[in-house]
Tab-separated table of C-alpha atoms in Angstrom:
chain	number	residue	atom	x	y	z
A	1216	MET	CA	89.879	58.174	97.679
A	1217	ASN	CA	91.827	56.320	94.950
A	1218	ALA	CA	95.075	54.216	95.579
A	1219	ALA	CA	97.273	56.976	94.419
A	1220	SER	CA	96.090	59.518	97.235
A	1221	GLN	CA	95.417	57.227	100.279
A	1222	PRO	CA	98.660	56.797	102.039
A	1223	ASP	CA	99.152	53.187	103.269
A	1224	LEU	CA	98.086	53.825	107.235
A	1225	PRO	CA	98.554	50.312	108.246
A	1226	THR	CA	102.451	50.391	107.578
A	1227	ALA	CA	102.228	53.742	109.008
A	1228	THR	CA	101.032	52.751	112.692
A	1229	GLY	CA	103.011	54.393	115.488
A	1230	LYS	CA	104.327	56.845	112.529
A	1231	ASN	CA	103.452	60.475	111.683
A	1232	VAL	CA	101.393	60.941	108.356
A	1233	LEU	CA	101.400	64.940	107.304
A	1234	VAL	CA	98.359	65.637	104.592
A	1235	VAL	CA	98.550	69.408	103.516
A	1236	ALA	CA	95.254	70.653	102.171
A	1237	HIS	CA	92.748	73.794	102.103
A	1238	GLY	CA	89.087	74.224	102.056
A	1239	ASN	CA	87.006	71.716	99.861
A	1240	SER	CA	89.756	69.378	100.218
A	1241	LEU	CA	89.770	69.363	104.085
A	1242	ARG	CA	86.015	69.062	103.660
A	1243	ALA	CA	85.993	65.999	101.503
A	1244	LEU	CA	88.867	64.351	103.865
A	1245	ALA	CA	86.591	65.163	107.084
A	1246	MET	CA	83.916	63.781	105.390
A	1247	HIS	CA	85.759	60.578	104.511
A	1248	LEU	CA	87.403	60.249	107.620
A	1249	GLU	CA	84.721	61.258	110.345
A	1250	ASN	CA	81.509	59.704	108.410
A	1251	ILE	CA	80.362	63.533	107.885
A	1252	THR	CA	77.228	63.841	106.143
A	1253	LYS	CA	77.105	66.563	103.071
A	1254	GLU	CA	74.591	68.545	105.378
A	1255	GLU	CA	76.897	68.260	108.681
A	1256	ILE	CA	79.867	69.458	106.408
A	1257	ALA	CA	77.969	72.196	105.250
A	1258	GLU	CA	77.730	73.449	108.686
A	1259	MET	CA	81.451	72.593	110.014
A	1260	ASN	CA	83.779	75.874	110.231
A	1261	ILE	CA	87.099	74.796	109.715
A	1262	PRO	CA	89.437	77.478	110.413
A	1263	THR	CA	91.968	78.531	107.898
A	1264	GLY	CA	96.039	77.803	108.720
A	1265	VAL	CA	95.048	75.837	111.841
A	1266	PRO	CA	96.651	71.817	111.904
A	1267	ARG	CA	93.754	69.516	112.180
A	1268	LYS	CA	95.188	66.519	114.211
A	1269	TYR	CA	93.461	62.961	113.674
A	1270	GLU	CA	94.564	60.139	115.821
A	1271	PHE	CA	93.658	56.766	114.715
A	1272	HIS	CA	93.327	53.155	116.909
A	1273	SER	CA	94.271	49.929	114.666
A	1274	ARG	CA	91.445	47.306	114.499
A	1275	THR	CA	91.987	43.748	113.169
A	1276	ASP	CA	89.101	41.942	111.610
A	1277	ASP	CA	90.440	38.058	111.912
A	1278	ASP	CA	87.092	37.161	109.843
A	1279	ARG	CA	88.293	39.439	106.954
A	1280	ALA	CA	91.819	38.973	107.870
A	1281	ARG	CA	92.473	42.964	107.061
A	1282	HIS	CA	93.886	45.500	109.396
A	1283	GLU	CA	91.931	48.895	109.699
A	1284	LEU	CA	92.553	52.410	111.202
A	1285	ARG	CA	89.445	54.288	112.365
A	1286	VAL	CA	89.534	57.884	113.540
A	1287	SER	CA	89.723	57.972	117.711
A	1288	SER	CA	90.231	61.759	117.726
A	1289	VAL	CA	89.967	64.756	116.265
A	1290	SER	CA	91.721	67.981	117.493
A	1291	TYR	CA	93.171	71.233	116.401
A	1292	LEU	CA	96.988	72.247	117.126
A	1293	GLY	CA	97.658	75.748	118.455
A	1294	ASP	CA	96.221	77.958	121.139
A	1295	ALA	CA	92.854	77.525	121.743
A	1296	ALA	CA	91.562	81.365	121.684
A	1297	ALA	CA	93.342	81.610	118.481
A	1298	ILE	CA	91.662	78.648	116.895
A	1299	ALA	CA	88.348	80.151	118.321
A	1300	ALA	CA	88.693	83.171	116.553
A	1301	ALA	CA	89.704	81.720	113.455
A	1302	THR	CA	87.049	79.527	113.389
A	1303	ASN	CA	84.744	82.594	113.842
A	1304	ALA	CA	86.296	84.045	111.356
A	1305	VAL	CA	85.262	81.519	108.832
A	1306	ALA	CA	81.602	81.236	110.122
A	1307	LYS	CA	81.469	85.114	109.740
A	1308	GLN	CA	82.628	84.608	105.709
A	1309	ALA	CA	80.306	81.759	105.212
A	1310	GLY	CA	77.504	83.668	107.255
A	1311	THR	CA	76.993	80.276	109.271
């Protein structure tokens, strides 16, 4: 990601950051944040219209004097049955 598209997450600690995206943009974001390979992302069915929530934990590397945020959890927001149905619908479209 370039600096223009990357939020200043270290200063956003304790705050919510909203990113709105769809399709391949979400796949690219997931690959970047979750260290997912191209093969893994190809098998991933991201449901359409379902918010995906990332939670981060902070880590300070004293040797490098920098502050990093890393993904601590990923979840979808909403009714579990509706999310499962939306995920299955995407899988059927993609044939995965």
